[in-house]
Coordinates of C-alpha atoms in Angstrom, one line a residue:
R178 CA -8.7 -30.2 0.2
V179 CA -7.2 -30.6 3.6
E180 CA -5.4 -33.8 4.6
A181 CA -3.4 -34.6 7.7
I182 CA 0.1 -33.4 7.9
P183 CA 2.4 -36.3 7.4
E184 CA 3.7 -37.6 11.1
A185 CA 6.7 -39.0 9.2
G186 CA 8.0 -35.6 8.5
A187 CA 7.8 -34.9 12.4
G188 CA 11.0 -36.6 12.8
Y189 CA 12.9 -34.5 10.4
V190 CA 15.7 -32.7 12.3
P191 CA 16.3 -29.3 10.6
K192 CA 20.0 -28.1 9.8
A193 CA 21.0 -24.7 8.6
D194 CA 23.4 -26.3 6.5
A195 CA 21.7 -29.1 4.7
P196 CA 21.9 -29.4 1.0
R197 CA 18.3 -28.4 -0.4
A198 CA 18.0 -32.0 -1.9
D199 CA 18.6 -33.4 1.7
V200 CA 15.1 -31.7 3.0
P201 CA 12.3 -34.0 2.1
S202 CA 10.1 -32.7 -0.8
Q203 CA 7.2 -32.6 1.3
W204 CA 8.7 -29.7 3.4
R205 CA 9.6 -27.8 0.1
W206 CA 6.7 -25.4 -1.6
N207 CA 5.4 -26.2 -5.1
L208 CA 5.3 -23.1 -7.4
S209 CA 3.5 -24.8 -10.3
H210 CA 0.5 -22.9 -9.3
L211 CA 2.4 -19.8 -10.6
F212 CA 4.2 -21.3 -13.5
A213 CA 4.6 -25.0 -14.3
S214 CA 8.1 -25.0 -15.3
A215 CA 11.1 -22.5 -16.1
E216 CA 9.6 -22.8 -19.9
A217 CA 6.2 -21.6 -18.8
W218 CA 8.0 -18.7 -17.1
E219 CA 9.8 -17.9 -20.2
Q220 CA 6.3 -17.9 -22.4
G221 CA 5.1 -15.4 -19.6
Y222 CA 7.9 -13.3 -20.0
A223 CA 7.6 -13.4 -23.8
Q224 CA 4.0 -12.5 -23.4
I225 CA 4.9 -9.4 -21.6
E226 CA 7.4 -8.3 -24.0
A227 CA 5.0 -8.7 -26.7
T228 CA 2.4 -6.3 -25.1
L229 CA 4.6 -3.4 -24.8
P230 CA 4.2 -1.8 -28.3
G231 CA 0.4 -2.4 -27.7
L232 CA 0.5 -0.6 -24.3
A233 CA 2.5 2.3 -25.7
S234 CA -0.2 2.8 -28.4
W235 CA -2.8 4.0 -25.6
K236 CA -0.6 7.2 -25.2
G237 CA -2.8 10.3 -26.1
R238 CA -5.8 8.2 -26.0
L239 CA -6.8 7.6 -22.4
A240 CA -7.9 11.4 -22.1
D241 CA -10.0 11.1 -24.9
A242 CA -12.4 9.4 -22.6
A243 CA -13.2 12.8 -20.9
K244 CA -14.7 14.0 -24.1
G245 CA -18.5 14.0 -23.3
V246 CA -18.3 13.3 -19.8
C247 CA -20.9 15.0 -17.7
V248 CA -19.4 16.7 -14.6
P249 CA -22.3 16.9 -12.1
S250 CA -22.8 20.5 -10.3
D251 CA -25.5 22.4 -8.6
Q252 CA -27.0 23.3 -12.0
V253 CA -26.4 19.9 -13.8
R254 CA -27.5 16.5 -13.2
C255 CA -26.0 13.5 -15.3
G256 CA -27.8 10.9 -16.5
S257 CA -26.9 8.5 -19.3
P258 CA -23.8 9.4 -21.2
R259 CA -24.1 12.0 -24.2
D260 CA -23.8 10.8 -27.6
G261 CA -20.6 9.7 -28.6
A262 CA -19.3 9.7 -25.1
A263 CA -19.9 5.9 -24.5
S264 CA -17.2 4.7 -26.9
H265 CA -14.6 7.2 -25.0
L266 CA -15.8 5.6 -21.7
D267 CA -15.0 2.4 -23.0
T268 CA -11.6 3.4 -24.2
F269 CA -10.8 4.7 -20.7
V270 CA -11.4 1.5 -19.1
T271 CA -10.1 -0.9 -21.6
G272 CA -6.8 0.9 -21.8
L273 CA -6.5 0.8 -17.9
D274 CA -7.4 -2.8 -17.9
Q275 CA -4.8 -3.7 -20.4
I276 CA -1.9 -2.0 -18.6
F277 CA -2.8 -3.1 -15.3
G278 CA -3.3 -6.6 -16.8
A279 CA 0.3 -6.3 -17.8
Y280 CA 1.6 -5.5 -14.4
E281 CA -0.6 -8.2 -13.2
M282 CA 1.4 -10.9 -15.2
A283 CA 4.7 -9.1 -14.3
D284 CA 3.8 -9.6 -10.5
R285 CA 3.2 -13.2 -11.1
L286 CA 6.8 -13.5 -13.0
Q287 CA 8.2 -11.7 -10.3
V288 CA 6.8 -13.8 -7.5
F289 CA 8.0 -17.1 -9.1
A290 CA 11.4 -15.6 -9.7
D291 CA 11.9 -14.1 -6.3
A292 CA 10.5 -17.3 -4.6
D293 CA 12.9 -19.8 -6.7
F294 CA 15.7 -17.7 -6.0
S295 CA 15.0 -17.2 -2.1
T296 CA 15.4 -20.9 -1.6
D297 CA 19.1 -21.4 -3.2
R298 CA 20.7 -18.2 -3.7
T299 CA 23.9 -20.1 -5.2
R300 CA 21.8 -20.9 -8.5
A301 CA 23.0 -18.6 -11.2
E302 CA 19.9 -19.5 -13.6
A303 CA 17.6 -18.3 -10.5
K304 CA 19.7 -15.2 -10.1
A305 CA 19.3 -14.5 -13.7
R306 CA 15.4 -14.9 -13.7
T307 CA 15.3 -12.2 -11.0
D308 CA 17.6 -9.7 -12.9
R309 CA 15.7 -10.5 -16.3
I310 CA 12.3 -9.8 -14.5
G311 CA 13.6 -6.7 -12.8
A312 CA 14.9 -5.2 -16.2
L313 CA 11.4 -6.0 -17.8
A314 CA 9.7 -4.4 -14.8
T315 CA 11.6 -1.2 -15.6
R316 CA 10.7 -1.3 -19.4
L317 CA 7.2 -1.9 -18.5
R318 CA 7.5 1.2 -16.3
E319 CA 9.2 3.1 -19.0
T320 CA 6.4 2.3 -21.4
T321 CA 3.4 3.2 -19.4
A322 CA 5.3 6.4 -17.8
F323 CA 2.5 8.6 -19.8
V324 CA -0.3 7.2 -17.8
E325 CA -0.4 9.2 -14.6
P326 CA 0.8 12.6 -16.2
E327 CA -1.9 12.1 -19.1
L328 CA -4.6 11.5 -16.5
L329 CA -3.5 14.4 -14.6
G330 CA -3.7 16.5 -17.7
M331 CA -7.7 16.4 -17.2
D332 CA -9.7 18.6 -15.1
P333 CA -9.8 16.8 -11.7
A334 CA -13.6 17.0 -11.5
T335 CA -14.0 15.4 -14.7
L336 CA -11.6 12.7 -14.0
R337 CA -13.4 11.7 -11.0
A338 CA -16.8 11.8 -12.9
L339 CA -15.1 9.6 -15.5
A340 CA -14.0 7.1 -12.5
A341 CA -17.7 7.3 -11.4
S342 CA -19.5 6.9 -14.6
S343 CA -20.2 3.4 -14.8
S344 CA -19.8 0.2 -12.3
S345 CA -17.1 -1.1 -14.8
H346 CA -15.2 2.4 -14.0
A347 CA -15.7 2.2 -10.3
R348 CA -12.9 0.0 -9.6
Y349 CA -10.6 2.9 -10.8
A350 CA -12.2 5.3 -8.4
H351 CA -9.8 5.4 -5.5
F352 CA -7.0 5.1 -8.0
V353 CA -8.0 8.4 -9.5
D354 CA -8.6 9.7 -6.2
D355 CA -5.2 9.0 -4.8
L356 CA -3.6 10.0 -8.3
I357 CA -5.1 13.5 -8.0
R358 CA -4.0 13.7 -4.3
R359 CA -0.4 12.9 -5.3
Q360 CA -0.6 15.5 -8.2
P361 CA 2.2 17.8 -7.0
H362 CA 4.7 15.0 -7.2
V363 CA 3.9 13.4 -10.5
L364 CA 6.1 14.7 -13.1
S365 CA 5.7 15.1 -16.9
E366 CA 5.7 12.3 -19.2
P367 CA 9.3 12.4 -20.4
Q368 CA 10.6 13.0 -16.6
E369 CA 8.6 10.0 -15.5
R370 CA 10.0 7.8 -18.2
I371 CA 13.6 9.1 -16.9
L372 CA 12.6 7.9 -13.5
A373 CA 11.3 4.6 -14.8
L374 CA 14.4 4.0 -16.5
T375 CA 16.3 4.1 -12.9
G376 CA 14.4 1.1 -11.9
D377 CA 17.3 -1.4 -12.2
L378 CA 19.7 1.1 -10.8
R379 CA 17.7 1.6 -7.6
A380 CA 17.1 -2.1 -7.1
A381 CA 20.8 -2.7 -7.4
P382 CA 21.9 -2.0 -3.7
Y383 CA 19.5 -4.8 -2.4
S384 CA 20.7 -7.1 -5.3
I385 CA 24.2 -6.8 -4.1
L386 CA 23.2 -7.0 -0.5
N387 CA 21.9 -10.5 -1.3
A388 CA 25.1 -11.4 -3.0
L389 CA 27.5 -10.1 -0.4
E390 CA 25.1 -12.1 2.3
E391 CA 25.9 -15.4 0.6
D392 CA 29.8 -14.5 0.0
V393 CA 30.2 -13.7 3.7
V394 CA 31.0 -17.0 5.4
F395 CA 30.8 -16.9 9.4
P396 CA 33.0 -19.0 11.2
K397 CA 31.8 -22.1 13.2
I398 CA 30.9 -22.2 16.6
L399 CA 30.6 -25.0 19.5
D400 CA 27.1 -25.8 20.5
E401 CA 25.6 -26.6 23.9
Q402 CA 26.9 -30.1 23.7
G403 CA 30.5 -28.9 22.4
R404 CA 29.7 -30.0 18.8
E405 CA 31.2 -27.9 16.1
V406 CA 28.3 -26.3 13.9
A407 CA 28.1 -24.1 11.0
L408 CA 26.9 -20.5 12.0
T409 CA 24.6 -18.9 9.3
R410 CA 22.3 -16.2 9.2
A411 CA 19.4 -18.8 9.6
N412 CA 20.6 -20.2 12.9
F413 CA 21.9 -17.2 14.5
G414 CA 18.6 -16.4 16.3
K415 CA 18.9 -19.8 17.8
Y416 CA 22.2 -19.8 19.0
R417 CA 22.0 -16.2 20.3
A418 CA 19.2 -17.4 22.4
S419 CA 21.1 -20.6 24.0
E420 CA 20.6 -21.1 27.5
K421 CA 24.3 -21.4 27.9
R422 CA 26.0 -17.8 28.1
T423 CA 29.3 -19.1 26.7
V424 CA 27.5 -20.2 23.6
R425 CA 25.6 -17.0 23.1
M426 CA 28.8 -15.1 23.6
D427 CA 30.7 -17.0 21.0
T428 CA 27.8 -16.6 18.5
V429 CA 27.3 -12.9 18.8
S430 CA 31.1 -12.0 18.9
K431 CA 31.8 -14.3 15.6
F432 CA 28.5 -13.0 13.9
F433 CA 29.1 -9.2 14.4
G434 CA 33.0 -9.7 14.3
T435 CA 32.3 -11.1 10.6
L436 CA 30.0 -8.2 9.8
R437 CA 32.7 -5.8 11.0
A438 CA 35.3 -7.3 8.8
H439 CA 33.0 -6.8 5.8
A440 CA 31.5 -3.5 7.1
R441 CA 33.0 -1.3 4.1
S442 CA 31.1 -3.4 1.8
F443 CA 27.9 -3.4 3.7
A444 CA 28.2 0.3 4.1
A445 CA 28.9 1.2 0.5
T446 CA 25.7 -0.8 -0.1
L447 CA 23.5 0.6 2.3
D448 CA 24.8 4.2 1.4
S449 CA 23.9 3.8 -2.2
Q450 CA 20.4 2.9 -1.2
V451 CA 20.0 5.8 0.8
K452 CA 21.4 8.2 -2.0
A453 CA 18.8 6.4 -4.2
N454 CA 15.7 7.1 -1.9
V455 CA 17.0 10.6 -1.5
M456 CA 17.3 11.2 -5.1
I457 CA 13.7 9.9 -6.2
A458 CA 12.4 12.3 -3.3
K459 CA 14.1 15.2 -4.8
A460 CA 13.0 14.5 -8.2
R461 CA 9.3 14.3 -7.1
N462 CA 9.6 17.7 -5.3
Y463 CA 9.4 16.2 -1.7
P464 CA 10.9 17.8 1.2
S465 CA 12.8 14.6 2.2
A466 CA 13.3 11.0 1.6
I467 CA 10.8 10.0 4.6
A468 CA 8.0 12.3 3.2
A469 CA 8.4 10.7 -0.1
S470 CA 8.2 7.2 1.3
L471 CA 5.3 7.9 3.8
D472 CA 3.1 9.8 1.3
Q473 CA 2.7 6.8 -0.9
N474 CA 0.1 5.5 1.8
A475 CA -1.0 8.8 2.6
V476 CA 0.8 8.8 6.2
P477 CA 2.0 12.1 7.5
V478 CA 5.4 12.4 8.7
S479 CA 4.1 13.3 12.1
V480 CA 3.1 9.9 12.6
Y481 CA 6.5 8.6 12.2
D482 CA 8.0 11.6 14.5
A483 CA 5.1 11.1 17.0
L484 CA 5.9 7.3 17.3
I485 CA 9.7 8.1 18.1
A486 CA 8.9 10.6 20.4
A487 CA 6.4 8.6 22.5
V488 CA 8.7 5.7 22.6
H489 CA 11.8 8.0 23.7
E490 CA 9.4 9.6 26.4
R491 CA 8.8 6.4 28.0
L492 CA 12.2 4.4 27.7
P493 CA 13.2 5.0 31.6
A494 CA 9.8 3.4 32.7
T495 CA 9.8 0.9 30.2
L496 CA 12.8 -0.7 28.2
H497 CA 15.2 0.3 30.7
R498 CA 13.3 -1.1 33.6
Y499 CA 13.0 -4.3 31.8
V500 CA 16.7 -4.3 31.0
A501 CA 17.3 -3.9 34.7
L502 CA 15.0 -6.7 35.6
R503 CA 16.7 -9.0 33.0
K504 CA 20.1 -8.3 34.5
R505 CA 18.8 -9.2 38.1
M506 CA 17.1 -12.3 36.8
L507 CA 20.3 -13.6 35.0
G508 CA 22.4 -12.7 37.9
V509 CA 24.8 -10.7 35.8
D510 CA 26.5 -7.4 36.4
R511 CA 25.8 -5.7 33.3
L512 CA 23.3 -6.9 30.4
H513 CA 25.1 -7.5 27.0
Y514 CA 23.5 -8.1 23.4
Y515 CA 23.8 -11.8 24.0
D516 CA 21.6 -11.5 27.1
L517 CA 18.8 -10.1 25.6
Y518 CA 17.3 -13.1 23.4
N519 CA 17.9 -16.2 25.7
P520 CA 14.9 -17.5 27.8
L521 CA 14.3 -16.2 31.4
F522 CA 12.6 -19.4 32.3
P523 CA 14.7 -22.1 30.2
D524 CA 12.8 -24.7 32.4
A525 CA 9.7 -24.0 30.3
R526 CA 11.6 -23.9 26.9
Q527 CA 10.2 -26.6 24.7
S528 CA 10.9 -27.9 21.0
V529 CA 7.9 -27.6 19.0
S530 CA 7.7 -29.8 15.6
Y531 CA 6.1 -28.2 12.6
P532 CA 3.0 -30.5 12.8
E533 CA 2.8 -29.5 16.2
A534 CA 2.9 -25.7 15.6
V535 CA 0.0 -26.1 13.0
K536 CA -2.1 -27.6 15.7
L537 CA -1.2 -24.8 18.0
V538 CA -2.0 -21.9 15.4
T539 CA -5.0 -23.6 13.8
S540 CA -6.6 -23.6 17.6
A541 CA -5.6 -20.1 18.5
L542 CA -7.0 -18.6 15.4
A543 CA -10.3 -20.6 15.7
P544 CA -12.3 -17.3 16.8
L545 CA -11.8 -16.0 13.3
G546 CA -14.5 -18.4 11.9
P547 CA -14.5 -21.5 10.0
D548 CA -14.0 -20.1 6.6
Y549 CA -10.7 -18.2 7.9
G550 CA -10.0 -21.8 9.5
R551 CA -10.4 -23.8 6.4
V552 CA -8.0 -21.7 4.2
L553 CA -5.4 -21.6 7.1
A554 CA -5.5 -25.3 7.2
A555 CA -4.9 -25.8 3.7
G556 CA -2.3 -23.2 3.6
M557 CA -0.3 -24.6 6.3
D558 CA -0.4 -28.2 5.3
P559 CA 2.9 -28.7 3.3
K560 CA 1.0 -31.1 0.9
N561 CA -0.6 -28.3 -0.7
G562 CA 2.5 -26.7 -1.6
W563 CA 2.1 -23.2 0.1
V564 CA 5.2 -23.3 2.5
D565 CA 8.8 -23.9 2.5
V566 CA 9.3 -25.0 5.8
Y567 CA 12.9 -25.7 6.9
P568 CA 16.5 -24.2 6.1
N569 CA 18.8 -25.3 3.6
Q570 CA 22.3 -24.4 2.3
G571 CA 22.0 -21.1 0.0
K572 CA 18.5 -20.2 1.4
R573 CA 18.1 -16.6 2.5
G574 CA 17.5 -16.3 6.2
G575 CA 14.3 -15.0 7.9
A576 CA 10.7 -15.6 6.8
Y577 CA 8.1 -13.8 4.3
C578 CA 5.0 -14.3 2.6
N579 CA 4.1 -13.3 -1.0
A580 CA 1.4 -13.9 -3.6
A581 CA 0.5 -13.2 -7.2
Y582 CA -3.0 -12.0 -7.7
R583 CA -5.6 -14.5 -7.0
N584 CA -2.9 -17.4 -6.9
H585 CA -2.6 -18.9 -3.6
P586 CA 0.0 -17.2 -1.3
I587 CA 3.5 -18.8 -0.7
V588 CA 5.1 -18.8 2.9
F589 CA 9.0 -18.8 3.3
L590 CA 10.2 -20.1 6.6
N591 CA 13.6 -21.3 8.1
Y592 CA 11.5 -23.5 10.7
M593 CA 14.0 -24.7 13.6
D594 CA 11.5 -26.3 16.0
E595 CA 11.5 -23.2 18.4
L596 CA 8.6 -21.7 20.1
D597 CA 9.7 -18.5 18.2
D598 CA 9.3 -20.3 15.0
V599 CA 5.6 -21.0 16.0
F600 CA 5.0 -17.5 16.3
T601 CA 6.5 -16.7 12.9
L602 CA 4.2 -19.3 11.3
A603 CA 1.4 -17.3 13.0
H604 CA 2.7 -14.0 11.6
E605 CA 3.3 -15.1 8.0
Y606 CA -0.1 -16.8 7.6
G607 CA -1.8 -13.7 8.8
H608 CA -0.1 -12.2 5.6
A609 CA -1.3 -15.2 3.7
L610 CA -5.0 -14.9 4.7
N611 CA -4.8 -11.2 4.3
F612 CA -3.4 -11.8 0.7
H613 CA -6.0 -14.7 0.1
L614 CA -9.0 -12.4 1.3
T615 CA -8.0 -9.2 -0.4
H616 CA -7.5 -11.0 -3.8
A617 CA -10.8 -12.6 -3.5
A618 CA -12.7 -9.2 -2.8
Q619 CA -10.8 -6.7 -4.9
D620 CA -10.0 -6.0 -8.5
Y621 CA -6.1 -6.1 -9.0
V622 CA -6.0 -2.3 -8.8
N623 CA -7.0 -2.2 -5.4
S624 CA -5.5 -5.7 -4.2
F625 CA -2.3 -4.1 -2.4
T626 CA -2.7 -4.0 1.2
P627 CA -0.5 -1.0 2.5
I628 CA 2.3 -2.5 4.8
F629 CA 0.9 0.1 7.3
L630 CA -2.4 -2.5 7.6
A631 CA -0.6 -5.6 6.4
E632 CA 1.6 -5.8 9.6
I633 CA -1.6 -5.6 11.7
A634 CA -2.8 -8.9 9.9
S635 CA 0.2 -10.6 10.8
T636 CA 0.9 -9.3 14.5
F637 CA -2.6 -9.8 15.2
N638 CA -2.2 -13.5 14.8
E639 CA 0.6 -13.6 17.1
E640 CA -1.5 -11.9 19.8
L641 CA -4.2 -14.6 19.4
L642 CA -1.7 -17.4 19.5
L643 CA -0.1 -15.9 22.8
D644 CA -3.4 -15.6 24.3
S645 CA -4.4 -19.2 23.3
L646 CA -0.9 -20.5 24.6
L647 CA -1.4 -18.5 28.0
T648 CA -4.9 -19.9 28.4
D649 CA -3.8 -23.6 28.1
A650 CA -0.3 -23.0 29.9
K651 CA 0.7 -25.8 32.5
G652 CA 2.0 -24.2 35.6
R653 CA 3.4 -21.2 36.8
Q654 CA 6.8 -21.4 35.0
E655 CA 5.3 -22.1 31.5
R656 CA 3.0 -19.0 32.3
L657 CA 5.9 -16.9 33.1
A658 CA 7.6 -18.0 30.0
L659 CA 5.0 -16.8 28.1
L660 CA 4.2 -13.6 29.7
N661 CA 7.9 -12.9 29.1
K662 CA 7.4 -13.7 25.3
R663 CA 4.5 -11.2 25.4
V664 CA 7.0 -8.7 26.8
E665 CA 9.6 -9.5 24.1
N666 CA 7.1 -9.2 21.6
I667 CA 6.9 -5.5 22.4
R668 CA 10.6 -5.1 22.9
T669 CA 11.3 -6.7 19.6
T670 CA 8.3 -5.2 17.7
V671 CA 7.8 -1.8 19.2
F672 CA 11.2 -0.9 20.9
R673 CA 13.8 -2.4 18.3
Q674 CA 11.7 -1.5 15.3
V675 CA 11.3 2.2 16.4
L676 CA 15.1 2.1 17.1
F677 CA 15.5 0.9 13.4
A678 CA 13.1 3.7 12.1
E679 CA 15.0 6.5 14.0
F680 CA 18.2 5.0 12.4
E681 CA 16.8 5.1 9.2
R682 CA 15.6 8.5 9.6
A683 CA 18.9 9.6 11.0
I684 CA 21.1 8.1 8.0
H685 CA 18.8 9.6 5.2
A686 CA 19.1 13.0 7.1
E687 CA 23.0 12.6 7.2
I688 CA 23.2 12.3 3.3
E689 CA 20.4 15.0 2.8
S690 CA 22.5 17.5 4.9
G691 CA 25.7 16.8 2.7
G692 CA 27.1 14.0 5.1
A693 CA 28.6 10.7 4.4
L694 CA 27.7 7.1 5.4
T695 CA 30.9 5.4 6.0
A696 CA 30.9 2.1 7.9
E697 CA 32.3 4.2 11.1
R698 CA 29.5 6.7 10.8
L699 CA 26.8 4.2 10.4
S700 CA 27.9 2.3 13.6
A701 CA 28.5 5.5 15.5
I702 CA 25.0 6.4 14.9
Y703 CA 23.5 3.1 15.6
G704 CA 25.7 2.2 18.7
K705 CA 24.5 5.5 20.1
L706 CA 20.7 4.8 19.6
V707 CA 21.1 1.1 20.9
Q708 CA 22.8 2.6 24.1
T709 CA 19.9 5.3 24.6
Y710 CA 17.2 2.8 24.1
Y711 CA 18.7 0.2 26.4
G712 CA 19.7 2.4 29.2
P713 CA 22.4 2.6 31.8
D714 CA 22.4 -1.1 32.7
Y715 CA 23.3 -2.2 29.0
V716 CA 27.0 -2.7 27.6
L717 CA 27.5 -2.2 24.0
D718 CA 30.3 -4.3 23.3
P719 CA 32.8 -3.2 20.4
D720 CA 31.3 -5.1 17.4
D721 CA 27.6 -4.8 18.4
A722 CA 27.1 -1.4 16.9
Y723 CA 27.7 -3.3 13.3
E724 CA 24.4 -4.9 13.6
W725 CA 23.1 -2.5 11.1
A726 CA 24.8 -4.7 8.6
Y727 CA 22.5 -7.6 9.5
I728 CA 19.1 -5.9 8.9
P729 CA 17.8 -6.0 5.4
H730 CA 14.9 -4.0 6.2
F731 CA 17.1 -0.8 5.9
Y732 CA 16.8 -1.1 1.9
Y733 CA 12.8 -1.3 2.2
N734 CA 12.6 2.5 2.3
F735 CA 11.1 3.4 5.6
Y736 CA 9.3 0.0 6.2
V737 CA 10.1 -0.9 9.7
Y738 CA 8.0 1.8 11.5
Q739 CA 5.0 -0.1 10.4
Y740 CA 5.8 -3.2 12.6
A741 CA 5.6 -1.0 15.6
T742 CA 2.2 0.7 14.5
G743 CA 0.9 -2.6 13.4
L744 CA 1.4 -4.5 16.7
M745 CA -0.1 -1.7 18.7
S746 CA -3.1 -1.9 16.5
A747 CA -3.1 -5.7 16.7
V748 CA -3.1 -5.6 20.4
A749 CA -6.1 -3.5 20.7
L750 CA -8.0 -5.6 18.1
A751 CA -6.9 -8.9 19.2
T752 CA -8.0 -8.1 22.7
R753 CA -11.4 -7.5 21.4
V754 CA -11.7 -10.6 19.6
A755 CA -10.4 -12.6 22.6
R756 CA -13.1 -11.1 24.7
G757 CA -15.7 -12.3 22.1
E758 CA -17.1 -8.9 21.5
K759 CA -20.2 -9.5 19.4
G760 CA -19.3 -9.0 15.5
V761 CA -15.8 -7.8 16.2
A762 CA -14.5 -11.1 14.6
A763 CA -16.4 -10.7 11.4
A764 CA -15.6 -7.0 11.4
Y765 CA -11.9 -7.8 11.5
V766 CA -12.1 -10.3 8.5
D767 CA -13.9 -7.9 6.6
F768 CA -11.0 -5.4 7.2
L769 CA -8.7 -7.8 5.7
K770 CA -10.6 -8.0 2.5
T771 CA -10.3 -4.2 2.0
G772 CA -6.7 -4.0 0.3
N773 CA -5.7 -0.6 -1.0
S774 CA -9.5 0.4 -2.1
D775 CA -9.4 3.3 0.4
Y776 CA -6.9 5.2 2.6

């Protein structure tokens, strides 16, 4: 049911340091669709613990399903299962259903715990839940470590025939096919169990990063009116884009200066994450950490390398030209970091309340059809509990979307009434509708959209929003501002993310070649890349090279390159939809339903 967004809420002025209790409840999400209470969460946790012995009992029994399975060939045609085979087939699908069912419940526990913690990272009980479900997930992986080695103990043709033997088995067909593809990197059951036991240790660097981010306090700054305000991760983006250069300079100087003061701690944490990635790659017999990461989605390393090479080749004709243009338009001698995010057309800058943003996004995405629009409208309405809109004390920075299987998605924002926040809204609801459509269309085993595709769903929405705003632009200044927004989208989603991707490749190579990732070494690698990407008209100030300590995505194991490939794909697809090409919008929505049911 979709109701009007409360206009009274439009008067709320977001404050990055507001206590969570001061944010009206109508702007906070409701997680009761996952678990009605902390007690209900505990019951779900106990339910998973209770299933572990039963899951372990499947060891040695899944392969029994291969007995009596007919493998088609030129000489043999398969009809009904032979006598005695049917019960073995049932064993195969029943065992996998129970195992994946446990993972489904664990995912729901994880989504709730992470969401609850992300809104206020100062609450010890919320942090404890994330730690406990992380540990339980490790136990679950340890218990089921036998599954892949046992299945791969079968003949591949037999295993494929087993997955194709009935309609109930068909949902595991791609899982089986992908498992066979990864066979050289699947270890024996004892080895898989040991790797599973490292789960908590491999999660530790990111957990430490979260704690470190909360403990680091930034100095206060003066805003455009000369008022003293708190500087936080949530509002850093707002003040680095201030129209007043002195505000931008002060913001960036204090933010990066503070990161530099804690750089040894950030470096030790990132170093641990990189070493964990390298260790897993070596254990699974991959030539590098990047090869191990990309192989999870069957993406060749050549794609990653070609992306970086293509961007490098065109830097003088693209980003270097833009930096020179921006410098000229701002009337400055050299361009600094604090000159990258402020509007080139400040007269067109506007404040956009959340209810206004909802109207803009709804209108922009209308080409995707009424069914998409109905779910979108329901999800963006705060009364339906999907979205946590405004920042507060203890809330992590940035934005994200998550979902437990066939439970409605949740969208995490730090909305500050800026136009950029409208694009973030469109982006995250691209993920939300992707979750919704995939979960409705796929069985759990095929419901995980690879990030390589998921970032198309998000950036596609940004492109349609931009097209819509350009169509409705009032006057030359507003249109120029929106065109510059398009250029900035490309700068930040292609060039900046490829810079990040190259940094990730470099720091993993550093460890793989026997080097060390000190704060100074990380900053040297990062600073050199920034200067290369932004060119001769750009000045790298002393603390700017510590920006790496601000980017949590470096803990996501070669994640960021997919923003760039996602936007490139999204531009191509959105252009066709915006032109009204027959059948393209419907085909795109069908694409959103595919999850990981195919490569």
